[in-house]
Coordinates of C-alpha atoms in Angstrom, one line a residue:
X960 CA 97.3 134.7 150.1
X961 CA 101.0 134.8 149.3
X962 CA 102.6 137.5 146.9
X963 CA 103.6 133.9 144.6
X964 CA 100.1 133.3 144.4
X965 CA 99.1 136.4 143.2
X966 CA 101.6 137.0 140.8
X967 CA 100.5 133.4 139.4
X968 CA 96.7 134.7 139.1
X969 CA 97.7 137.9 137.6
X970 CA 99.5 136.4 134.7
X971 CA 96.6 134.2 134.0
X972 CA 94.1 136.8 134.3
X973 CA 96.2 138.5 131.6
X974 CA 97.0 135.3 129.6
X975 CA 93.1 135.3 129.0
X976 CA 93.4 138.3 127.3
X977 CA 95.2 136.8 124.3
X978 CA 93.4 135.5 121.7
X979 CA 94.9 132.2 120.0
X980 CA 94.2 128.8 117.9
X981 CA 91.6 127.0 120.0
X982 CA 92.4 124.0 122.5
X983 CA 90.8 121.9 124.8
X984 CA 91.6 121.0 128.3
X985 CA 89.1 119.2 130.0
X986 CA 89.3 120.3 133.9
X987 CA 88.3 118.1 136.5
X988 CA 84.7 118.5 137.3
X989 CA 83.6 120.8 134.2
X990 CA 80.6 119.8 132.0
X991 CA 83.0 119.5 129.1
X992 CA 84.0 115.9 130.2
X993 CA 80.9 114.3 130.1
X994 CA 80.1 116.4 126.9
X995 CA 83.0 114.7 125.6
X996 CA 82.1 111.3 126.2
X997 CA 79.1 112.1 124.5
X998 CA 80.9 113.3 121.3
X999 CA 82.6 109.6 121.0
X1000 CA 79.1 107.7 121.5
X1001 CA 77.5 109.6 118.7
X1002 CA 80.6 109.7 116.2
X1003 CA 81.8 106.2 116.1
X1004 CA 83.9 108.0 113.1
X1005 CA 85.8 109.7 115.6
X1006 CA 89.5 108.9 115.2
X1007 CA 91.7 109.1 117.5
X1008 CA 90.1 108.8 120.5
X1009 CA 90.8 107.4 123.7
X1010 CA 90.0 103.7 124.8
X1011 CA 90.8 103.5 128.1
X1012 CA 92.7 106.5 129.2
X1013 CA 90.6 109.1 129.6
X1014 CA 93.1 112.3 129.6
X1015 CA 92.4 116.0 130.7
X1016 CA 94.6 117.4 127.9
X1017 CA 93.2 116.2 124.7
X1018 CA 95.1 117.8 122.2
X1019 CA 96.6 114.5 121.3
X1020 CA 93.6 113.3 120.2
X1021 CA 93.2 116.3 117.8
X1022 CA 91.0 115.2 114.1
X1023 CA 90.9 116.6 110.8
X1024 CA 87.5 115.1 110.6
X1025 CA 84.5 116.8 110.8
X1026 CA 81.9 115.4 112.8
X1027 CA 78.1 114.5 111.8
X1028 CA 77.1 115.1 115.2
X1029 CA 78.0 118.3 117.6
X1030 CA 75.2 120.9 119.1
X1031 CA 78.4 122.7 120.3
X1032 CA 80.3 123.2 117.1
X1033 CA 80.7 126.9 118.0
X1034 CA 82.3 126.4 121.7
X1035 CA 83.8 122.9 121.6
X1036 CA 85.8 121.7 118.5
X1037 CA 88.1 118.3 117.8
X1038 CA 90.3 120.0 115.7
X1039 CA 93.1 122.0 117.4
X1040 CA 95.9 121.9 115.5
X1041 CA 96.6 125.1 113.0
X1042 CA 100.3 123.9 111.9
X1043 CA 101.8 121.0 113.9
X1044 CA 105.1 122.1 113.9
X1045 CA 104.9 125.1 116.1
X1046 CA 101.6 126.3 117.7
X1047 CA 100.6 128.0 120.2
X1048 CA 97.4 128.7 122.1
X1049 CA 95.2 130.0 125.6
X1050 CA 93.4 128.2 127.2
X1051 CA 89.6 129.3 127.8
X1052 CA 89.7 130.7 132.1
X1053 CA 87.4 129.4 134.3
X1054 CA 86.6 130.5 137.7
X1055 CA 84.1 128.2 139.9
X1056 CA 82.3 128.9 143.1
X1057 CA 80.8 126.0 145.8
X1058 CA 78.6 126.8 148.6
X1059 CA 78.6 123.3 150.9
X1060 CA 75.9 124.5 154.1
X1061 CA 76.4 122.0 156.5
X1062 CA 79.9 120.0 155.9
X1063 CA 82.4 119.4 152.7
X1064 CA 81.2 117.6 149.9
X1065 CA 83.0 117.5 146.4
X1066 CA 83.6 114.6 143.9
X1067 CA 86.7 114.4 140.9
X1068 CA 87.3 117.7 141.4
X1069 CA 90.8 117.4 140.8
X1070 CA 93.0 119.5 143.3
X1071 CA 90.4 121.5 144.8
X1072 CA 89.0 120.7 147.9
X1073 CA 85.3 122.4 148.6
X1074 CA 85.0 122.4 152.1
X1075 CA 82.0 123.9 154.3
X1076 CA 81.3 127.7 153.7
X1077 CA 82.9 129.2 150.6
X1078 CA 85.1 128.2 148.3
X1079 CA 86.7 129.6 145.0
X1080 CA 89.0 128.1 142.6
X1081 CA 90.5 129.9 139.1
X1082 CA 92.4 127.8 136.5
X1083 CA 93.2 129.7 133.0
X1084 CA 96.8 129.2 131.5
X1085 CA 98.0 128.1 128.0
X1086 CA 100.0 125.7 125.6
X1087 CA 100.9 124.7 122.2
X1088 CA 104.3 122.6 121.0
X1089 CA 107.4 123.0 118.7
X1090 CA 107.4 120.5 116.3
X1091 CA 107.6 117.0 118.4
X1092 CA 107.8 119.0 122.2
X1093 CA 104.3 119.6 122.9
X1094 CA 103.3 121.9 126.5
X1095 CA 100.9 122.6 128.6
X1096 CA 100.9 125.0 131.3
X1097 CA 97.2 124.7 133.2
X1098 CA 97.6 125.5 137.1
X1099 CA 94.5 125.8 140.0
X1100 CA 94.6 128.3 142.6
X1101 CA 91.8 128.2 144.9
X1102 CA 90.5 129.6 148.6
X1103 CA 88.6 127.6 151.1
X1104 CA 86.2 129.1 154.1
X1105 CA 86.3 126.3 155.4
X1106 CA 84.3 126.5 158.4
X1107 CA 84.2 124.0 161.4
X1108 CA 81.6 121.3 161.5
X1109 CA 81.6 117.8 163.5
X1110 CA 84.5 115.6 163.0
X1111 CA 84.0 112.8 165.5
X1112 CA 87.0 111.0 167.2
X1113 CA 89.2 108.6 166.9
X1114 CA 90.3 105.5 167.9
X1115 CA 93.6 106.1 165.7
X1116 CA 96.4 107.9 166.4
X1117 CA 96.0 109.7 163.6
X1118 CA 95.5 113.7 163.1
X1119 CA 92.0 114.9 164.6
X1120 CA 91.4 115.9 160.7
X1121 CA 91.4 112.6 159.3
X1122 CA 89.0 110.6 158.8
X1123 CA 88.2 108.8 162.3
X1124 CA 87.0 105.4 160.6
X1125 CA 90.1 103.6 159.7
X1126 CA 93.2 104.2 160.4
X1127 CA 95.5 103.5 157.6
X1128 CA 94.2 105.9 155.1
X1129 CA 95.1 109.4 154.4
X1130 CA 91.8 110.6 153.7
X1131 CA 91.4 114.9 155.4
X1132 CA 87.7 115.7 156.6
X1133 CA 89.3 119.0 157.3
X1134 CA 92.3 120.9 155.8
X1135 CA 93.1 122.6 159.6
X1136 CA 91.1 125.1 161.4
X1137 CA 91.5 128.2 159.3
X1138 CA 90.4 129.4 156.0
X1139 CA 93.0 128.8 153.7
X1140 CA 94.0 129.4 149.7
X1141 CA 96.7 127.2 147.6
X1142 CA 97.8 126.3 144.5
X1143 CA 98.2 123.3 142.3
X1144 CA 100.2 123.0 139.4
X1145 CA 97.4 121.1 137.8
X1146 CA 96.7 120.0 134.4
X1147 CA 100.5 121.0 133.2
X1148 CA 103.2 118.9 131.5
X1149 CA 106.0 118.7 129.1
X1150 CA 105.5 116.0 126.7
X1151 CA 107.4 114.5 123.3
X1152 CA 105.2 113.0 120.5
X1153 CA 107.3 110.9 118.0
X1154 CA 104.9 109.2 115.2
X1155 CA 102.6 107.8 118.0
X1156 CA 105.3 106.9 120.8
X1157 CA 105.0 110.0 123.8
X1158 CA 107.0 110.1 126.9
X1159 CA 105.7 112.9 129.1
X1160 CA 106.2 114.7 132.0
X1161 CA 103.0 115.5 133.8
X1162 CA 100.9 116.4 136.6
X1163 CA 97.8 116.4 134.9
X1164 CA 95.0 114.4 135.6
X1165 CA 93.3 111.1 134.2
X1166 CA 91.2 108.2 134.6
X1167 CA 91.4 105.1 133.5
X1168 CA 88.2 103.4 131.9
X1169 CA 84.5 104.3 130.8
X1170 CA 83.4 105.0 134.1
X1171 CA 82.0 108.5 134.5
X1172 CA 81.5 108.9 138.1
X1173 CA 83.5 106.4 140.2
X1174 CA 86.9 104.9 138.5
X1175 CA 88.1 102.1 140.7
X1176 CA 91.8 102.0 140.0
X1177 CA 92.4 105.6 138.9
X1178 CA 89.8 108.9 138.7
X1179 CA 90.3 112.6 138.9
X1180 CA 89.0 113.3 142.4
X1181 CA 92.4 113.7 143.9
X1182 CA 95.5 116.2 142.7
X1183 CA 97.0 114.7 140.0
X1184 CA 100.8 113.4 140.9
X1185 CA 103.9 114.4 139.3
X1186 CA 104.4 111.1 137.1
X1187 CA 106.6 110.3 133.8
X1188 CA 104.6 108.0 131.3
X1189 CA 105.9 106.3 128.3
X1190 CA 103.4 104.4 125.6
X1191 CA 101.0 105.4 122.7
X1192 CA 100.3 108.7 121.6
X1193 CA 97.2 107.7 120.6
X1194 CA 95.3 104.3 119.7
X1195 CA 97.5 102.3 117.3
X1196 CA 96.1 100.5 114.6
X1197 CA 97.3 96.9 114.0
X1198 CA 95.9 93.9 111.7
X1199 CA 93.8 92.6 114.8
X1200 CA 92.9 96.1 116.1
X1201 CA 93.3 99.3 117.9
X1202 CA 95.7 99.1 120.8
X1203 CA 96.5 101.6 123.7
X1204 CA 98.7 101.6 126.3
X1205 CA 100.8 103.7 129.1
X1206 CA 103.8 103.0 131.6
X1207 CA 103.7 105.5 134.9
X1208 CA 106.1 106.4 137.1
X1209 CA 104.9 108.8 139.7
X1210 CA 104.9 110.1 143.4
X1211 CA 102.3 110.7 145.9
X1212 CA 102.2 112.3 149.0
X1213 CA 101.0 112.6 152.4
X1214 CA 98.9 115.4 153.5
X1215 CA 99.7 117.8 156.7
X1216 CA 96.6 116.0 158.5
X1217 CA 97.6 112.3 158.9
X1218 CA 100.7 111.8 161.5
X1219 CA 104.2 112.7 162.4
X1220 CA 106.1 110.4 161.2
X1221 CA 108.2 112.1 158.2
X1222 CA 109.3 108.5 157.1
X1223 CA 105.8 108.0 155.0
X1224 CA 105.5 111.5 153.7
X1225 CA 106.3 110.0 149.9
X1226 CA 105.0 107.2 147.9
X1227 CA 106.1 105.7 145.0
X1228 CA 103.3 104.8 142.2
X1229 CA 103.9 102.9 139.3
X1230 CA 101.4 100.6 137.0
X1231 CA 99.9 100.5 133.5
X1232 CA 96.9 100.6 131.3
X1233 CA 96.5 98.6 128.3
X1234 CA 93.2 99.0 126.1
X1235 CA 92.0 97.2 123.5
X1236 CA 89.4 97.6 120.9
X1237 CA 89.3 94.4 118.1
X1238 CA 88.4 95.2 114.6
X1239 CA 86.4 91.9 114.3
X1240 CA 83.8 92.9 117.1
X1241 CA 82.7 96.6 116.3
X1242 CA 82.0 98.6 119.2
X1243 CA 83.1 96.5 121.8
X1244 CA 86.7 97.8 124.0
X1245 CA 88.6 95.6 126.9
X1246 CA 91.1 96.8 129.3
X1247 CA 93.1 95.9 131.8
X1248 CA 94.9 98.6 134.4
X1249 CA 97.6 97.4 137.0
X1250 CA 98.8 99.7 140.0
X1251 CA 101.5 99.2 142.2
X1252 CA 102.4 101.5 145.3
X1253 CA 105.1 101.3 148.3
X1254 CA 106.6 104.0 150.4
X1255 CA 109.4 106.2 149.4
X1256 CA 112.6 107.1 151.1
X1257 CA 115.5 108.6 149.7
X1258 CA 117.5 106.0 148.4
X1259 CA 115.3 103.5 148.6
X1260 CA 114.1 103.0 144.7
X1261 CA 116.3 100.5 143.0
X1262 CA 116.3 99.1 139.4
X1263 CA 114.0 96.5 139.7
X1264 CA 111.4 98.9 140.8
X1265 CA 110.9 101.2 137.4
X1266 CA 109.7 97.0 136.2
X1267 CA 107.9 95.7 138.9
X1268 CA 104.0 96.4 137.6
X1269 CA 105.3 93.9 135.0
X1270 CA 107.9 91.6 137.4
X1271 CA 106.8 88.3 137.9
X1272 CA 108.7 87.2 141.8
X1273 CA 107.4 84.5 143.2
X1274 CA 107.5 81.9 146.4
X1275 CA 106.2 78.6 146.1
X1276 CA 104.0 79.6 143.5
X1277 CA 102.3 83.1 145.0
X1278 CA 103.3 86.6 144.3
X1279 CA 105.8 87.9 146.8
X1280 CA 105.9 91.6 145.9
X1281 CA 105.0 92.2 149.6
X1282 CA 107.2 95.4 149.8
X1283 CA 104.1 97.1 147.6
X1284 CA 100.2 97.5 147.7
X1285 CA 99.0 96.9 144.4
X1286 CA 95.7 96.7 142.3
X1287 CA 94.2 95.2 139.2
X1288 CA 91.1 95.6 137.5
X1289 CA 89.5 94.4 133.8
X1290 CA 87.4 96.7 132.1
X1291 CA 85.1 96.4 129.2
X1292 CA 82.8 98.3 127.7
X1293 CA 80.0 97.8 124.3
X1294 CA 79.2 100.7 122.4
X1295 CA 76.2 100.6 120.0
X1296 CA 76.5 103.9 118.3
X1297 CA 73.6 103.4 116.3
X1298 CA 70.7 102.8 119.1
X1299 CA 73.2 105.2 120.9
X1300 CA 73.6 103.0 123.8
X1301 CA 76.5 102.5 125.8
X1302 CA 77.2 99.8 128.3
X1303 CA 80.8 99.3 130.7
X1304 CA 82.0 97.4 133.5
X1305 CA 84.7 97.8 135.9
X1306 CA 85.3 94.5 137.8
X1307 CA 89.3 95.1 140.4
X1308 CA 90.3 93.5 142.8
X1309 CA 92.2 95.5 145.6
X1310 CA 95.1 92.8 146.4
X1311 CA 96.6 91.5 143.5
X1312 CA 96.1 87.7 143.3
X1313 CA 99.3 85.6 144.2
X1314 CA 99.1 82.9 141.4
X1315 CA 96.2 81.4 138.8
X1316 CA 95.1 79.4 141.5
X1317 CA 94.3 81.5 143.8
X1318 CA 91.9 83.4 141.2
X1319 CA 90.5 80.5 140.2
X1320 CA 89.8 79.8 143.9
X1321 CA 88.5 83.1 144.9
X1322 CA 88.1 85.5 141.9
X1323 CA 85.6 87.6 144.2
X1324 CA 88.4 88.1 147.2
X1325 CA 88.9 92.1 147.8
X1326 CA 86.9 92.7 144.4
X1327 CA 84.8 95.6 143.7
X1328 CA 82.7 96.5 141.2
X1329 CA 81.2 99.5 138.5
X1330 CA 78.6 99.4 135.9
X1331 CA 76.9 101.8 134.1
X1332 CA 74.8 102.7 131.1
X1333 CA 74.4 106.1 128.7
X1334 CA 71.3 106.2 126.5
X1335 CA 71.0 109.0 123.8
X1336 CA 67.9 109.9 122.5
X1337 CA 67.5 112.1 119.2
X1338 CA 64.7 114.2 119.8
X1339 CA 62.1 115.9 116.6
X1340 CA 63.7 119.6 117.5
X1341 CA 67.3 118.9 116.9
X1342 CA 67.8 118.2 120.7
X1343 CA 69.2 115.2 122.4
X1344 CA 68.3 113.6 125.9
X1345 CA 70.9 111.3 127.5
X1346 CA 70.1 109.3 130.5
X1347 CA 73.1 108.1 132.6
X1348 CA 73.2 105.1 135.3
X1349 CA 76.0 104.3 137.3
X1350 CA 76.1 101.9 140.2
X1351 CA 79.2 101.0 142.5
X1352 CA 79.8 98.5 145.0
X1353 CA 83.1 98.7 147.1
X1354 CA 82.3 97.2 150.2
X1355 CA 83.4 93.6 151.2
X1356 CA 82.2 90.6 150.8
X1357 CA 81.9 87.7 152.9
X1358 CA 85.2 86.2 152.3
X1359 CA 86.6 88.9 153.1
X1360 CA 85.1 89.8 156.2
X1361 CA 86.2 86.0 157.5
X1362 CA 89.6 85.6 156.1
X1363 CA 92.0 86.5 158.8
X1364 CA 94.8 88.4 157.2
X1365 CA 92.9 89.9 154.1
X1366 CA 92.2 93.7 153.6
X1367 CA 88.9 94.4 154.3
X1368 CA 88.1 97.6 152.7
X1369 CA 89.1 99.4 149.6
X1370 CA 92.3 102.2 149.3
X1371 CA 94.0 100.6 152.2
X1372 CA 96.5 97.2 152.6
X1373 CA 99.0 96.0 154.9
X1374 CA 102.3 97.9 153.7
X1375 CA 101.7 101.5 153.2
X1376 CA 100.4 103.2 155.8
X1377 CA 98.2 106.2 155.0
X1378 CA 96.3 103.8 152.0
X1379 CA 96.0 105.0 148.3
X1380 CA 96.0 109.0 148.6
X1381 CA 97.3 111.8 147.5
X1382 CA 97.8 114.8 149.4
X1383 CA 94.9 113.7 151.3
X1384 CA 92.3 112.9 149.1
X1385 CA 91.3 109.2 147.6
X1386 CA 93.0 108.2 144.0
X1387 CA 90.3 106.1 143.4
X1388 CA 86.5 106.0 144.0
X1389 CA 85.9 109.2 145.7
X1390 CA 83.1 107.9 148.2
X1391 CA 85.6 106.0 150.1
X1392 CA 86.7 102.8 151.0
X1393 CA 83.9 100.6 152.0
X1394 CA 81.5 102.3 150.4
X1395 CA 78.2 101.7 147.6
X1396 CA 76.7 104.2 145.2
X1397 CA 74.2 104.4 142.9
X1398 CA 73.9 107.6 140.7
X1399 CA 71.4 108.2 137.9
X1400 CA 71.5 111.3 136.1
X1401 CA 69.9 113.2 132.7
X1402 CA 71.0 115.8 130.4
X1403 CA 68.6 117.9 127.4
X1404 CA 71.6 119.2 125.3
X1405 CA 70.3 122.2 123.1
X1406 CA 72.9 124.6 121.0
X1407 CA 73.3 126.9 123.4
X1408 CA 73.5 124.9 126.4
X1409 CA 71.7 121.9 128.7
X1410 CA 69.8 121.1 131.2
X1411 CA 70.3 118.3 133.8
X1412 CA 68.9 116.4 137.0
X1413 CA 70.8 114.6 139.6
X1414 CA 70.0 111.4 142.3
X1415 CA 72.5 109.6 144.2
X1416 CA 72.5 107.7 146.7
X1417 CA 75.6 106.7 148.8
X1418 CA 76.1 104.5 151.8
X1419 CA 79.4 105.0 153.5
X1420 CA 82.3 102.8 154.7
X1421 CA 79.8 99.3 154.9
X1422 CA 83.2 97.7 156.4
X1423 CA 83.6 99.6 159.1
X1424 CA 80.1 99.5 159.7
X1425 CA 79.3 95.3 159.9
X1426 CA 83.3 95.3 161.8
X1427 CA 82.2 97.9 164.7
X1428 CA 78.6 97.3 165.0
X1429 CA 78.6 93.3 164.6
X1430 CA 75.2 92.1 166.3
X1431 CA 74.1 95.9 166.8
X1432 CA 70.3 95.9 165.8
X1433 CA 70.1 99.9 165.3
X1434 CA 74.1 100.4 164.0
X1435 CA 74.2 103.7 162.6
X1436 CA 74.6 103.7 158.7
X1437 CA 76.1 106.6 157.3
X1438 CA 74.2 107.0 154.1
X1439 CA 73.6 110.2 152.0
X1440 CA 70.3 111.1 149.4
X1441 CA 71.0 114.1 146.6
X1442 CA 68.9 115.6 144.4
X1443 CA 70.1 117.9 141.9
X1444 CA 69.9 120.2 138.9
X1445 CA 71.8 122.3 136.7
X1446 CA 71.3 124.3 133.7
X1447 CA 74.4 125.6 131.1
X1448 CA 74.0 128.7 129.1
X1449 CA 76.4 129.7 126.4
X1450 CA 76.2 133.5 125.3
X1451 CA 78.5 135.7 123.3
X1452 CA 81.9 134.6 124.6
X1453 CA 81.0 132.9 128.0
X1454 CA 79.2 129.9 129.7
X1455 CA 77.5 130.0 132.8
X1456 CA 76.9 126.7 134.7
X1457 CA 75.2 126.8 138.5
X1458 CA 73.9 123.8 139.9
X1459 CA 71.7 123.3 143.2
X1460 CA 71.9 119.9 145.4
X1461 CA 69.6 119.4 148.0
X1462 CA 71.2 116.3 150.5
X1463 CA 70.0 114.4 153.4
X1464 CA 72.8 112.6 155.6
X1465 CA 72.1 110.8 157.9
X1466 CA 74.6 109.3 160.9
X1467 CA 77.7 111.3 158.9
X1468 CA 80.6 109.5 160.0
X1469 CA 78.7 107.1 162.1
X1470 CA 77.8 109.7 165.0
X1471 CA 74.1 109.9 165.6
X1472 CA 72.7 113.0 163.6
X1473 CA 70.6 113.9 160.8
X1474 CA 71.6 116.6 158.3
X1475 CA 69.8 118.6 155.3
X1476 CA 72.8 119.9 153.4
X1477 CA 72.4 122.2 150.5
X1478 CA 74.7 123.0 148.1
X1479 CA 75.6 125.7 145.5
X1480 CA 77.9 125.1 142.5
X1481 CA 78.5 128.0 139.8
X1482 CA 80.9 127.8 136.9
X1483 CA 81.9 130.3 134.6
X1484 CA 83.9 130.1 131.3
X1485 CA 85.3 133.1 129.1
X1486 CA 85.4 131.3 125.4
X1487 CA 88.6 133.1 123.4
X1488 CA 87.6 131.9 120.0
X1489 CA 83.8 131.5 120.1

């Protein structure tokens, strides 16, 4: 590990020292998000809160408003703020440790990359703001074992390390041969908050819509990017309704594992999100996110690209932004706070359509798909049981498969060679191009903690596998079972959070084999201001 690093884990170690006002950062992969989630569905009173950005730094989003409903009033609060015009406050540190037995597996993780063996990760760090400059200073360091497992190959010219399925994506089974440690700036930025306008500097993570598990257009599972955004601090109230939206600008970049060529080592992101929640149908939010990516050379960025997510150019009636891949998606989701029953949908496309006839002709062409459901039940001891369904489908369909000259699986298009990524891992839905999930999972919150159980059931990269193995009656599907639980403890002025997955793969990455992978997640918080 390098003397930078170090230095960079002893200040935190020693920033968690300090005691402050509380805050919340939600870090990738922490219990906290889907805690929080759960806070909105069971205090519809909640104001602000997000519609369709789903931010890891929620201070924004800070209320004076106490809430009916919170088993973790002592450890998680929604109000932050002690004096808005100058505060300051530590973070809570949290130090993680994955155990992966037989080959990597990790999802919306952020940074961190879990690959086979041992792996450790540490993220601690503080914030606060002076008068309209808010901060936050949240970095990752981590160390990976990484040990060597089957990576079969490929027909690609691509780096043994990538994955050997498609070629155009930038997707690493295998950070190099070595073990390995890093660091990540993550959930950091500089921001300005002006009545409810922000324009922020940020590598911080986010999704966009209700999805918990697999975002389409935009999750947590990769780094986040350096971006700037402009738009709503927080949902803005008008005569019709609450509004929300964000303009990115941002760059991606290719990981040491793809190719040589130095000329795609950058990408150039830029889109929107725009959320929507009407006062004259209670519960109910709509969305609508828009991503646009292209490479990046130096010098090659001119004015007309800052506007092109909203750009109309056209040829004979079709879109002609053919210098950029780009993706759409609508999003709605029901809320019925009162049966505590939420419903949402992600329906995207991953080729923008050319004109309003060619959606009306073929609305279903590169789509994909999420739904999902959360059920809370109050139960007689003050406890409450939520039951979570999520189902996925990203693999193509027929018109699709027999439309010459039409992307045939997810993350990856025709100008940009090493697909939606960043730094290696997918932007989007972290099972991968191609690929169908289904995920149902339960948590018994108590006061002090939960417990949870986990099934999933994934089946890899379906493109590939109907485009290699066409007429093949045994093809080999690369499909994965978990079963999981976890349990959370809080105590005095820590949490304690392991988890244990059991995992049958079978055919992983399409080679003939059968593995029982077990894994071993443990997560512990230090709680400054229990």
């Amino acid at each position: 590990m390098k003397k930078s690093t170090l230095l960079i884990v002893s200040s935190l170690l020693f920033l968690s020292l300090i005691n402050s006002a509380l805050a919340q950062v939600l870090y990738p992969g922490d219990y906290t998000e889907n805690y929080y989630r759960t806070l909105q569905l069971k205090n519809p009173e909640l104001l602000p809160k997000p519609i369709m950005i789903r931010p890891s730094i929620i201070e924004p989003y800070s209320s004076d408003r106490s809430l009916n409903w919170n088993l973790w009033e002592g450890n998680f609060k929604t109000k932050f703020k002690e004096d808005s015009n100058n505060n300051f406050y530590i973070l809570n540190p949290r130090i993680s440790y994955v155990y992966n037995h037989k080959y990597p597996r990790g999802y919306n993780n952020g940074a961190v990359w879990s690959g086979r063996g041992s792996n450790t990760s540490l993220t601690a760090g503080f914030g606060g703001n002076i008068g309209i400059l808010h901060y936050t200073f949240a970095p990752i360091v981590w160390y990976a074992q990484n040990r060597e497992y089957n990576i079969p190959s490929s027909q690609y010219n691509k780096n043994p390390y990538s994955y050997p399925a498609e070629g155009k994506i930038d997707w690493v089974m295998r950070y190099g041969d070595d073990s390995y440690s890093d660091f990540d700036w993550g959930q950091s930025e500089i921001r300005i908050i002006y009545k409810n306008v922000t324009l922020g500097f940020s590598t911080a993570n986010f999704s966009w819509g209700p999805s918990r598990y697999n975002p389409i257009i935009m999750s947590k599972n990769a780094a986040g990017f350096p971006h700037i955004d402009l738009g709503t601090a927080r949902p803005a109230k008008t005569k019709i309704g609450l509004m929300e939206f964000k303009w990115y600008w941002g760059a991606m970049y290719e990981s040491d594992y793809f190719d040589d060529n130095s000329e795609n080592d950058r990408k150039y992101i830029t889109g929107f999100t725009l959320g929507y929640q009407p006062s004259f149908v209670k519960g109910l939010s709509l969305g609508v996110n828009r991503i646009m990516y292209t490479r990046w050379a130096d010098g090659d960025l001119v004015t007309e690209d800052f506007f092109n997510a909203f750009v109309r150019n056209t040829h004979k009636g079709f879109m002609k932004n053919d210098e950029y891949d780009q993706m759409f998606s609508l999003v709605m989701e029901y809320a019925f706070p009162n049966v505590g029953l939420n419903l949402y949908v992600e329906w995207a496309r991953n080729d923008f359509f050319g004109s309003i006839m060619d959606l009306a002709e073929h609305p279903d062409r590169t789509r994909a798909i999420t739904i999902g459901l959360t059920k809370t039940f109050d139960l007689d001891n003050g406890n409450l049981l939520e039951i979570n369904y999520e189902k996925t489908t990203l693999s193509s369909n027929q018109i699709q498969i027999s439309s010459p000259g039409i992307s045939a699986t997810y993350y990856v298009h025709g100008v940009v060679d090493n697909g939606y990524t960043n730094n290696g891992q997918i932007v989007g839905a972290g099972i991968g191009p191609g690929s169908n999930s289904d995920i149902f999972w339960v948590n018994l919150y108590n006061p002090n903690g939960k417990m949870g159980f986990t099934f999933q059931r994934i089946r890899f990269n379906d493109d590939y596998l109907v485009n290699a193995y066409a007429g093949v009656q045994d093809e080999p599907t690369d499909y994965e079972i978990t079963i999981g639980t976890d349990y959370l403890r809080m105590f005095n002025n820590f949490s304690i959070n392991p988890e244990f997955l059991l995992i049958y793969r079978n055919n992983l990455l399409f080679e003939d084999n059968e593995q029982n992978n077990f894994v071993f997640n443990l997560s512990v918080s230090y709680f400054l201001n229990r």
